[in-house]
Short mmCIF file of C-alpha atoms in Angstrom, two decimals:
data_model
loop_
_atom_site.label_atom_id
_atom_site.label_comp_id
_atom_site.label_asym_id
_atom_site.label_seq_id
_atom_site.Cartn_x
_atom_site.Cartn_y
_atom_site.Cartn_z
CA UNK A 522 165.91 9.31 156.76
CA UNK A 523 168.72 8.69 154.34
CA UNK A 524 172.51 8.67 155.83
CA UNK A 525 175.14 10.85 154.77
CA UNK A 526 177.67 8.67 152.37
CA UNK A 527 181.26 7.96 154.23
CA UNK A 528 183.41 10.89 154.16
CA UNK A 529 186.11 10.54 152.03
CA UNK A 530 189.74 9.13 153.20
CA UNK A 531 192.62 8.57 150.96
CA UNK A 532 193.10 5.34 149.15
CA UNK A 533 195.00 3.04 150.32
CA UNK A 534 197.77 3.20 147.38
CA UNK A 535 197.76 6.58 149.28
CA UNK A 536 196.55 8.97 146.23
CA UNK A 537 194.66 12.33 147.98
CA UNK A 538 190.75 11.89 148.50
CA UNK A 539 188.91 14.39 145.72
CA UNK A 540 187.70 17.46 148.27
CA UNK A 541 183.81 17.33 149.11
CA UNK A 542 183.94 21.60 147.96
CA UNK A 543 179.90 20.96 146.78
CA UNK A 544 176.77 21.73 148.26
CA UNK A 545 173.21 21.80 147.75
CA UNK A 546 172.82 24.76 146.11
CA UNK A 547 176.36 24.57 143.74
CA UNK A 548 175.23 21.27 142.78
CA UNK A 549 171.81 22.79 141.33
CA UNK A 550 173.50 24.99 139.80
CA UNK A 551 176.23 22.90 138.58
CA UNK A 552 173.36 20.22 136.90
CA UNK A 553 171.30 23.24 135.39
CA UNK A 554 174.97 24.72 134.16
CA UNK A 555 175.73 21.77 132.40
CA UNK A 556 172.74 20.81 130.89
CA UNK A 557 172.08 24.41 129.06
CA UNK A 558 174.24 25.40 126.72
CA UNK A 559 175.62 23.96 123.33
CA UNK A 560 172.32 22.04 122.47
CA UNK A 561 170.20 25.04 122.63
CA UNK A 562 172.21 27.45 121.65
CA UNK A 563 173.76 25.78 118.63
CA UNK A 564 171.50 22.39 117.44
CA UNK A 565 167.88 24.16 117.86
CA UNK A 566 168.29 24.79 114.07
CA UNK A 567 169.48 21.51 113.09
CA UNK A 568 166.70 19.99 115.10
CA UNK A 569 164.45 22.07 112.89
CA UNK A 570 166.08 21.46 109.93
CA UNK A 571 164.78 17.21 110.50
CA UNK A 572 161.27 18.45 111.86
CA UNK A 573 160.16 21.77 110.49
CA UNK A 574 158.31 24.53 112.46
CA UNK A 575 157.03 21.82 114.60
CA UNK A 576 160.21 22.69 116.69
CA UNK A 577 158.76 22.12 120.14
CA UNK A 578 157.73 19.11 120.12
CA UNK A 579 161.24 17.15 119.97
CA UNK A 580 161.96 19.03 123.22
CA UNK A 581 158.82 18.28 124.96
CA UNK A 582 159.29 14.41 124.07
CA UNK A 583 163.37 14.87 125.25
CA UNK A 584 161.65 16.67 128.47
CA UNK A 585 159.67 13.51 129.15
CA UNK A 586 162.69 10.71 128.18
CA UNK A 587 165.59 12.86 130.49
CA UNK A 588 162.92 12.46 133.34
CA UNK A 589 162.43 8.67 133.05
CA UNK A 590 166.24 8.25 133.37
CA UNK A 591 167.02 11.19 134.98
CA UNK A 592 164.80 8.99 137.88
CA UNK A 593 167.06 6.35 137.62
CA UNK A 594 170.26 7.65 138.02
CA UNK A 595 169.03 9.37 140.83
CA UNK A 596 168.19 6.24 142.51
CA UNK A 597 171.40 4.37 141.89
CA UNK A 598 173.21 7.31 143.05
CA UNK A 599 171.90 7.61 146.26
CA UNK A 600 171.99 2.85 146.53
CA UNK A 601 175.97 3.60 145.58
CA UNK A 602 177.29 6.97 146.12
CA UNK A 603 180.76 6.50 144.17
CA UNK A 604 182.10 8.62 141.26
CA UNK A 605 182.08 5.76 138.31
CA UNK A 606 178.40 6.72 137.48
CA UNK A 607 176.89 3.89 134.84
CA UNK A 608 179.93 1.65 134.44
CA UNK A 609 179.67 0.93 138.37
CA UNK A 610 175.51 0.22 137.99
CA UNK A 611 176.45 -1.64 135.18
CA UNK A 612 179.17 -4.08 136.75
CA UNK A 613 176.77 -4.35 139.71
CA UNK A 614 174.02 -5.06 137.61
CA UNK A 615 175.47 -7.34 135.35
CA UNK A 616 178.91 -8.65 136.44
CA UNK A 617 180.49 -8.44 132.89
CA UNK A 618 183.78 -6.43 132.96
CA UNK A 619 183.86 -6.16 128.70
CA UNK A 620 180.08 -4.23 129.10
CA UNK A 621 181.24 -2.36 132.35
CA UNK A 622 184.43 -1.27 130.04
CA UNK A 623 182.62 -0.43 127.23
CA UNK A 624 179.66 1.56 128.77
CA UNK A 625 182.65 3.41 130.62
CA UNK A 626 184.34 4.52 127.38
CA UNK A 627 180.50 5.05 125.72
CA UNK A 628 179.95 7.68 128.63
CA UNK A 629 183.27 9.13 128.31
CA UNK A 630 183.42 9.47 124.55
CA UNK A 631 180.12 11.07 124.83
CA UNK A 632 181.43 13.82 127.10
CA UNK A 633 183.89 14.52 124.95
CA UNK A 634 181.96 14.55 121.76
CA UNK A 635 180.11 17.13 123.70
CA UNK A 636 182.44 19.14 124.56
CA UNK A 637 183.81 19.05 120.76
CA UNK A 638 180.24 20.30 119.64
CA UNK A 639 180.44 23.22 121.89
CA UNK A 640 184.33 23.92 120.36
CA UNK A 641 182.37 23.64 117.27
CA UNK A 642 179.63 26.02 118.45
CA UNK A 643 182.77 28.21 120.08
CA UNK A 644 183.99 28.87 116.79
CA UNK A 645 181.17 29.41 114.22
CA UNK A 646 178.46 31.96 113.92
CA UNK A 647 178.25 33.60 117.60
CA UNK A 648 182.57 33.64 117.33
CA UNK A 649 181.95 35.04 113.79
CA UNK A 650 179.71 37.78 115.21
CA UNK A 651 182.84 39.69 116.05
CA UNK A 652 185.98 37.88 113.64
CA UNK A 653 186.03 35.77 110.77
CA UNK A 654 190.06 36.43 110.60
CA UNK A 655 191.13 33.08 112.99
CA UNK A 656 190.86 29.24 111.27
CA UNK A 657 187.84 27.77 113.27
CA UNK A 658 189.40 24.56 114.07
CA UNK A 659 192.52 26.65 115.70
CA UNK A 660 189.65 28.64 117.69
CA UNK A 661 188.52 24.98 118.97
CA UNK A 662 191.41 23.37 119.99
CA UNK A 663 193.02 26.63 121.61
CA UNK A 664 189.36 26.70 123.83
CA UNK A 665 189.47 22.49 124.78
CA UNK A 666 193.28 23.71 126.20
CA UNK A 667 192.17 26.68 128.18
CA UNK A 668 189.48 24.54 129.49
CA UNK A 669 191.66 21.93 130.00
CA UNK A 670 193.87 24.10 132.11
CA UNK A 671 191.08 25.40 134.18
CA UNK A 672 190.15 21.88 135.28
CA UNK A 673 193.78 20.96 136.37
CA UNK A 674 193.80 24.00 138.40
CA UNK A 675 191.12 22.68 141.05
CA UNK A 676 187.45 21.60 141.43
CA UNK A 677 186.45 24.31 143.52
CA UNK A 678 187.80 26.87 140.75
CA UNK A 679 186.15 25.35 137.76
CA UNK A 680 182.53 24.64 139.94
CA UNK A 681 182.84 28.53 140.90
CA UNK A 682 183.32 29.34 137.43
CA UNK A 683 180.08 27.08 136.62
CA UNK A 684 177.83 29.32 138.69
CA UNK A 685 179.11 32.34 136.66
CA UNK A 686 178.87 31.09 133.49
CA UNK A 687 175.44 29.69 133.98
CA UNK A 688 174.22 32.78 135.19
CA UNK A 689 175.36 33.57 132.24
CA UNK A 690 173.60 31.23 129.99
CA UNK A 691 170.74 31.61 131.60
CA UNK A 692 170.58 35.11 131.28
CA UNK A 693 170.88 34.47 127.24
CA UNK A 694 168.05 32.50 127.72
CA UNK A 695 165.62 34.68 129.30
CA UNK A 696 166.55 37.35 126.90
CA UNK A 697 165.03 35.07 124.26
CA UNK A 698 162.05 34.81 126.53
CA UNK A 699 161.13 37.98 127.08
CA UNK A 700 162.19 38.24 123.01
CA UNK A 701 159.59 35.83 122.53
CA UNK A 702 156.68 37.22 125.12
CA UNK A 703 156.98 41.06 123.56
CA UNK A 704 156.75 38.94 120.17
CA UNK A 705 153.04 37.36 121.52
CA UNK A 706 152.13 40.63 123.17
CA UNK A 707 152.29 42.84 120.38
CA UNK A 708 151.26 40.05 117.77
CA UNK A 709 154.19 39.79 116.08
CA UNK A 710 155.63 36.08 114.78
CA UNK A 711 154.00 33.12 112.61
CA UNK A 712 151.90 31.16 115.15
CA UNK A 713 151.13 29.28 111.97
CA UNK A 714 154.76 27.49 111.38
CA UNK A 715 154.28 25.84 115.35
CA UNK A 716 152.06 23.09 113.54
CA UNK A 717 154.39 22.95 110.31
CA UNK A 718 156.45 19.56 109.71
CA UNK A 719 159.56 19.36 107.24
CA UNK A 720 157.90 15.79 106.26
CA UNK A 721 155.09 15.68 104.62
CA UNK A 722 152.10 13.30 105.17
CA UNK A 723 151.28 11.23 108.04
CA UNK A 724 153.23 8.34 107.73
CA UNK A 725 156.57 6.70 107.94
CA UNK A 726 158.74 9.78 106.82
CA UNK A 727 156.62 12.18 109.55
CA UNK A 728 156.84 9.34 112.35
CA UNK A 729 161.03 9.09 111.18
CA UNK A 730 161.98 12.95 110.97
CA UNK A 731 160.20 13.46 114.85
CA UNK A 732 162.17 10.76 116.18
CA UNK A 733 165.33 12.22 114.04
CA UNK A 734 164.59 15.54 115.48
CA UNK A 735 164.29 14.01 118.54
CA UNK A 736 167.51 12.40 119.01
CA UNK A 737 169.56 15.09 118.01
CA UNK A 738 167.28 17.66 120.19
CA UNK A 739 167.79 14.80 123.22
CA UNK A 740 171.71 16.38 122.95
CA UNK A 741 170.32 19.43 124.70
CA UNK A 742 169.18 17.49 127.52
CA UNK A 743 172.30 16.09 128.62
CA UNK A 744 174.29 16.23 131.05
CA UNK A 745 173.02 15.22 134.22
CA UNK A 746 174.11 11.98 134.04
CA UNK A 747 177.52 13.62 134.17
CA UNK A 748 176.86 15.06 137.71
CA UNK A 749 177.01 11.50 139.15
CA UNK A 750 180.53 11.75 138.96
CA UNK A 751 180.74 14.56 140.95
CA UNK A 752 179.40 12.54 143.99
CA UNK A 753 182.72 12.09 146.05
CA UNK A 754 183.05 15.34 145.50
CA UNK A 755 179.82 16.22 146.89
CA UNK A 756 178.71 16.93 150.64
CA UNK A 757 176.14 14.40 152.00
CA UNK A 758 175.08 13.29 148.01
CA UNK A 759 172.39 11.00 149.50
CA UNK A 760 170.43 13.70 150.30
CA UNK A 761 171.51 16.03 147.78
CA UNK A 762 171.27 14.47 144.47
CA UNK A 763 167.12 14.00 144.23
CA UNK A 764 166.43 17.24 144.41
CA UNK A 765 169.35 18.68 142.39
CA UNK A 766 168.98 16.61 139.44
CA UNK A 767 164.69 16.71 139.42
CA UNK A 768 165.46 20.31 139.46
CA UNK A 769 167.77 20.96 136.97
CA UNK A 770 165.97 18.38 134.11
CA UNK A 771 162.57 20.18 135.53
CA UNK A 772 163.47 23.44 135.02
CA UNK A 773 165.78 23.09 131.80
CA UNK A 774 163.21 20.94 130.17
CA UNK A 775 160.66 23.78 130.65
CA UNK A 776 162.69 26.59 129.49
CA UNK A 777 163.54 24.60 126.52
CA UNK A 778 160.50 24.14 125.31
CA UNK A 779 159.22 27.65 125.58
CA UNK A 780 162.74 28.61 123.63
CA UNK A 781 161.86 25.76 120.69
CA UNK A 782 158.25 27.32 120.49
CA UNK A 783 159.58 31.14 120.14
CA UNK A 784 162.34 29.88 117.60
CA UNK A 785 159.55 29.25 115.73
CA UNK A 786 157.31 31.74 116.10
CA UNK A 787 159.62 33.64 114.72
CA UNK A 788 162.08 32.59 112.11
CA UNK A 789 161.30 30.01 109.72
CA UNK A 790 162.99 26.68 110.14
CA UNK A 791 165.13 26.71 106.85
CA UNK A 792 166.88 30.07 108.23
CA UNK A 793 167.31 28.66 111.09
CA UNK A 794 168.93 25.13 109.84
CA UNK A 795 171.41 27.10 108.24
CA UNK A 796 173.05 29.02 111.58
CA UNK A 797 175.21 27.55 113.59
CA UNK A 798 173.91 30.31 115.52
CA UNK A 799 170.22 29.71 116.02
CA UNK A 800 169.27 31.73 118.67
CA UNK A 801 171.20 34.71 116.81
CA UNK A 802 168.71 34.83 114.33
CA UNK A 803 165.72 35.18 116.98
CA UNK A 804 167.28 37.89 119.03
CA UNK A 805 167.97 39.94 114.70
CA UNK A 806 163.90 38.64 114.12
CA UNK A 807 162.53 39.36 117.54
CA UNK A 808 161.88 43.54 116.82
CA UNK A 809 163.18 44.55 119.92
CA UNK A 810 166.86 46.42 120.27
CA UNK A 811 168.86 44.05 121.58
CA UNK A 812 172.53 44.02 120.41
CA UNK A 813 173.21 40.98 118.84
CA UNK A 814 176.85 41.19 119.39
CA UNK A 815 176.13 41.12 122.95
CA UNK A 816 174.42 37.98 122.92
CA UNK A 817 176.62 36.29 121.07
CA UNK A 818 179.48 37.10 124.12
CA UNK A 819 176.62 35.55 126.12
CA UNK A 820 176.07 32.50 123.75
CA UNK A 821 179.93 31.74 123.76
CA UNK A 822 180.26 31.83 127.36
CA UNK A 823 176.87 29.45 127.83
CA UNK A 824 178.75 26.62 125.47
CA UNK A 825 181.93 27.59 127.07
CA UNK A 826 180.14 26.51 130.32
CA UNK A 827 179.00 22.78 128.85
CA UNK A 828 182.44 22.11 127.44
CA UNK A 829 184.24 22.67 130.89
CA UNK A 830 181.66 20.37 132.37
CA UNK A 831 182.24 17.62 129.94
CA UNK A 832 185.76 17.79 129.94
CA UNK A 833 185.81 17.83 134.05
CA UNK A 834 183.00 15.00 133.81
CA UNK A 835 184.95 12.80 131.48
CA UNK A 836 188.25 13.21 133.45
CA UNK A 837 186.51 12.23 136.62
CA UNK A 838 185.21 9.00 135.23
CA UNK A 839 188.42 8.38 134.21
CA UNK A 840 189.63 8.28 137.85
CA UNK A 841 186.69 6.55 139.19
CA UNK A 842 187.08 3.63 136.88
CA UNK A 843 190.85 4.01 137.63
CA UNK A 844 190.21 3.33 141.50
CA UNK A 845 187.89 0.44 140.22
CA UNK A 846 190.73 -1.23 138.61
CA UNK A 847 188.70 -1.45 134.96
CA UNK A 848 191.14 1.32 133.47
CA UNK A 849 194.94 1.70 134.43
CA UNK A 850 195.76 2.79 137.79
CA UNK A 851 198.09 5.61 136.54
CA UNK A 852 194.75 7.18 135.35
CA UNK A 853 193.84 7.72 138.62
CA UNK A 854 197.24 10.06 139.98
CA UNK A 855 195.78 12.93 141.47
CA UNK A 856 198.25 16.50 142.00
CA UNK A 857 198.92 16.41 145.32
CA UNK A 858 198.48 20.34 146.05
CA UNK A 859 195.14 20.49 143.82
CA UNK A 860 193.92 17.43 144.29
CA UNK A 861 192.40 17.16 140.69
CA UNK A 862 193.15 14.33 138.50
CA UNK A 863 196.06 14.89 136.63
CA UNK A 864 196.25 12.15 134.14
CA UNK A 865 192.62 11.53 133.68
CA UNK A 866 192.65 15.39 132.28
CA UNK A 867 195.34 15.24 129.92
CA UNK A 868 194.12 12.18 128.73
CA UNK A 869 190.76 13.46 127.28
CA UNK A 870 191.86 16.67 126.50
CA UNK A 871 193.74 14.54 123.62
CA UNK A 872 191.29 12.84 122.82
CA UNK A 873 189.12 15.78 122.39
CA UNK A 874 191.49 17.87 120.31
CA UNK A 875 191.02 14.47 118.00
CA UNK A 876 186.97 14.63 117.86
CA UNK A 877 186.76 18.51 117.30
CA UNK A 878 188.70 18.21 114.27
CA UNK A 879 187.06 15.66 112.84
CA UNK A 880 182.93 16.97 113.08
CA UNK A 881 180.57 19.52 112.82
CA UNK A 882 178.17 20.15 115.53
CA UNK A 883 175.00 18.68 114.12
CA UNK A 884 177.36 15.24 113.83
CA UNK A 885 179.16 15.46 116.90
CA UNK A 886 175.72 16.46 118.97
CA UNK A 887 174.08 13.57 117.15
CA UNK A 888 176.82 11.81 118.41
CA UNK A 889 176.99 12.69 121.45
CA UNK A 890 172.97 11.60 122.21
CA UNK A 891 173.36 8.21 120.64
CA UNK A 892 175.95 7.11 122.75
CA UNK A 893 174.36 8.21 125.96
CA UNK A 894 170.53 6.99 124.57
CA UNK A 895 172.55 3.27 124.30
CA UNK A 896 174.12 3.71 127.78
CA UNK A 897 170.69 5.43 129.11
CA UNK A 898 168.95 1.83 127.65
CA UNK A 899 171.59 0.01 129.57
CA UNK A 900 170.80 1.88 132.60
CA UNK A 901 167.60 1.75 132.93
CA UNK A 902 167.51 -1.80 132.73
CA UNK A 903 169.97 -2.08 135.87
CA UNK A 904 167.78 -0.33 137.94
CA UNK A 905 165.26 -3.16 137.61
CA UNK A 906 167.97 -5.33 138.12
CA UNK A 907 169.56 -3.78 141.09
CA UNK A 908 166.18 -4.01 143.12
CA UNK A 909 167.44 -7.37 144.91
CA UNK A 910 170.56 -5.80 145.99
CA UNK A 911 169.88 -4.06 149.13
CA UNK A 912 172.01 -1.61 151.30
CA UNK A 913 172.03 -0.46 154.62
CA UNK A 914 171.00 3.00 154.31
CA UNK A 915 167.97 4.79 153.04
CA UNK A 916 167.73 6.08 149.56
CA UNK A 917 165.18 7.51 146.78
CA UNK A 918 163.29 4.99 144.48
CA UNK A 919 161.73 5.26 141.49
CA UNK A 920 158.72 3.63 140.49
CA UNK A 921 159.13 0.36 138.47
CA UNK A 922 157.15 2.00 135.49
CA UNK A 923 160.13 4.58 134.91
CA UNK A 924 162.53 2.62 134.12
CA UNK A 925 161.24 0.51 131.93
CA UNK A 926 159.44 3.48 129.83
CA UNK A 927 163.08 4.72 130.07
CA UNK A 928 164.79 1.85 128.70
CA UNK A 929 161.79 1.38 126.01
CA UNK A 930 162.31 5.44 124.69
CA UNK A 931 165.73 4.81 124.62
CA UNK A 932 166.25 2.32 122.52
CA UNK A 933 163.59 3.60 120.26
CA UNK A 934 165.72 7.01 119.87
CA UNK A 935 169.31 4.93 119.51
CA UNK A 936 167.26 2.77 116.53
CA UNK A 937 167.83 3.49 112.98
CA UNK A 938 164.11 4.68 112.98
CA UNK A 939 165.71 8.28 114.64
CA UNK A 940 166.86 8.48 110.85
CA UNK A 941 170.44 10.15 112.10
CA UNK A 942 173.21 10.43 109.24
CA UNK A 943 175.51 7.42 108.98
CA UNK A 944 178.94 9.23 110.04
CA UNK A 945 177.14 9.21 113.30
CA UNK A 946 177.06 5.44 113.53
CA UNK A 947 181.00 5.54 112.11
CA UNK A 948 182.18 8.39 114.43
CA UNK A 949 181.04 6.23 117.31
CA UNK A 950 181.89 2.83 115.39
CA UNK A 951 185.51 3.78 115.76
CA UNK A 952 185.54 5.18 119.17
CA UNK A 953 184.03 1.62 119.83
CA UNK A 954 186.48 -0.07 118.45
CA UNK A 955 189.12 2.24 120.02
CA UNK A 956 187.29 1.03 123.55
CA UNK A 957 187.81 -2.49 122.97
CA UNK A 958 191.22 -2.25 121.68
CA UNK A 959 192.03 -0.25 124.96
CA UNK A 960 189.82 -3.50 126.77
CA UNK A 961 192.48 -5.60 125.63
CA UNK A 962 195.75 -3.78 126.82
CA UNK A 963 194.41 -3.42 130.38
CA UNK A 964 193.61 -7.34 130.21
CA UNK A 965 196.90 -7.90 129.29
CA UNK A 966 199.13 -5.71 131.64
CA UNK A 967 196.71 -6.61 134.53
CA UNK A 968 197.31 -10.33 133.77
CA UNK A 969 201.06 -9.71 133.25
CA UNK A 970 201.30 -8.04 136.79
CA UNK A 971 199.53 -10.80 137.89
CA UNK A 972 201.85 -13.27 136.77
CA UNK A 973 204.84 -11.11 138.08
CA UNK A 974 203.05 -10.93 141.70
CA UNK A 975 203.03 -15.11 141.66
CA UNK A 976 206.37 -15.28 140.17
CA UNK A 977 207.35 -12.99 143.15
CA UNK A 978 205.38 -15.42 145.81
CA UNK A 979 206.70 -18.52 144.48
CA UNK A 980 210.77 -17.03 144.66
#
């Protein structure tokens, strides 16, 4: 049987612990809430903009790729049950600080990039549904600060306001089910456009625009990678994680799919490449009285619910890496009463506020996959590695076949055959470059403070 992980104490530079507030059944909840949302209700139509009415089948190839790494992470998880999430496999793994840093800052830009697509998503067509009178970019930035401020205010708060909002979004999403099954009961749709690709041919371009399609629909799919970070935050996570993450990818993968395959069935893939709305224009095609107004309240609070995750996500890793001495320690100060991580916070709510107004949601979603499908490559490779490090307690593992079918898809999706847009490869050029530039202060103050501390020894 596996062991319980050590409760948490406070460190020894005597910051507060982060509260174990999460159970089985909130962390479910709190993987399925933050893998629905902005990718399906906002890039389904970009993804079938690159493939055509063959919509489902970038989601059923994104289903199978989440579940090779998904299987990984849950295996490292429950080997080292600490908040850092990939940059602590990595250093483990590998034992190079510069790739520990910079998978760190990949997995942190990529929550943020997230949670600037579903700003994005905030603002355009569902927003529009009711004004058109506010500057979309103000909408954005206003919504990362509310967030922002929910975070701060405690753990337990924003997971609480998870479950409601993914009740939520789910609820959005079974309206477009039962949209969809009324549509196949009384014969209505195109079954035809399922089997219809934007490429034509059989070649190159067809083999290009799937694996396009598929990187950008891959955006919908993540997120539990994130939860990782919530494991010191968790109650007994070595038991808890398997099931909550197999679940969540499981069940999100499956309702995706069905969603891709009614989005086609019913609107034609150039209307829908066009919305920033996607699922909008099912719900107006679908014959059946639904108000559309109504589900775009739902659709705003379902992206509302992946940009809180992100931005709580990203600020945890922050402190994590903090207490791991790879980032400063001052972004690791934790509010006493609240016991949420102050600094961490404010510092990617900044940097979010930067992404959002710089991209649109088919670039920052494309983005946001590309980073994760190189740290996902990275990952899946220090599973393999991590097998000779052994631990005292029990914990899930993975077959070895995952893994390396993981880190094989991965790198395949991250290539430039996935055919994504070059500001992608800028937009995350730059954060790269803003990574190693932040690598190089920390090397310098730490060595400076070392210096000081002989200095100090010597007098």
């Amino acid at each position: 049987m596996a062991t319980s992980a050590p409760t948490s104490t406070d460190s020894p530079d005597r910051q507060p612990a982060l509260k174990r507030a999460i159970g089985p059944k909130l962390l479910i909840l709190f993987v399925i809430g933050d893998i629905l949302g902005t990718g399906i209700y906002a890039t389904t139509g970009k993804v079938a903009g690159k493939v055509g009415g063959a919509l489902w089948l970038p989601f059923a190839i994104g289903f199978v790729v989440a579940l090779l790494t998904a299987a990984s992470y849950v295996e490292l998880v429950g080997k080292y049950p600490k908040a850092a999430g990939a940059a602590l496999y990595t250093q483990k793994a590998f034992k190079i600080p510069f790739l520990t840093f910079i998978v760190a800052f990949m997995v942190m830009c990529s929550g943020l990039s997230s949670a600037s697509a579903a700003a994005r998503a905030f603002s355009g067509d569902y927003f529009q549904e009711f004004t058109d009178a506010v500057p979309p970019t103000l909408i954005a930035i206003v919504f990362i600060v509310a967030l922002a401020a929910l975070a701060l205010r405690g753990v337990s708060e924003s997971v609480k306001t998870n479950v409601v909002l993914t009740a939520v979004e789910l609820t959005g999403l079974v309206v477009i089910l039962s949209i969809g099954a009324w549509a196949v009961v009384t014969g209505g749709g195109e079954p035809s456009r399922l089997g219809e690709f934007q490429a034509s041919g059989t070649g190159y371009a067809l083999i290009t625009s799937v694996l396009g399609a598929t990187a950008l629909g891959f955006f919908a799919f993540v997120g539990f990678e994130d939860s990782v970070n919530m494991v010191e935050e968790t109650r007994d996570p070595i038991r808890t994680f398997p099931r909550a993450i197999f679940i969540g990818v499981t069940l999100t993968g499956t309702i995706y799919v069905l969603v891709a395959l009614i989005s086609s069935l019913l609107v034609d893939y150039r209307t829908l490449e066009k919305s920033s709305g996607p699922l909008l224009e099912v719900v107006k095609a679908g014959g059946v009285d639904f108000p559309p107004r109504l589900f775009a309240l739902i659709a705003l609070f379902a992206v509302t619910n992946s940009a809180l995750i992100n931005i709580m996500m990203a600020s945890r890793l922050c402190y994590g890496l903090a207490n791991e001495k790879v980032l400063p320690r001052g972004m690791g100060k934790v509010l006493p009463k609240r016991r949420t991580p102050v600094n961490g916070i404010v510092f990617v709510t900044l940097l979010a506020i930067g992404l959002v107004s710089t991209g649109e949601i088919e670039g920052l979603g494309d983005t946001t996959a590309f980073l994760l499908l190189c740290v996902f490559a990275v990952v899946n490779v220090a599973v393999l590695v991590l097998r000779k490090d052994r631990v005292e307690h029990a914990h899930f593992r993975t077959p070895t076949i995952l893994p390396v079918l993981g880190a094989i898809t991965s790198i395949i999706l991250a290539s430039p055959l996935a055919d994504r847009a070059a500001d992608v490869y800028i937009r995350a050029g730059v954060l790269l470059a803003i990574g190693i530039a932040l690598w190089a202060v920390n090397k310098v103050v730490l060595k400076l403070r070392h210096e000081d501390e002989i200095g100090r020894g010597e007098a």
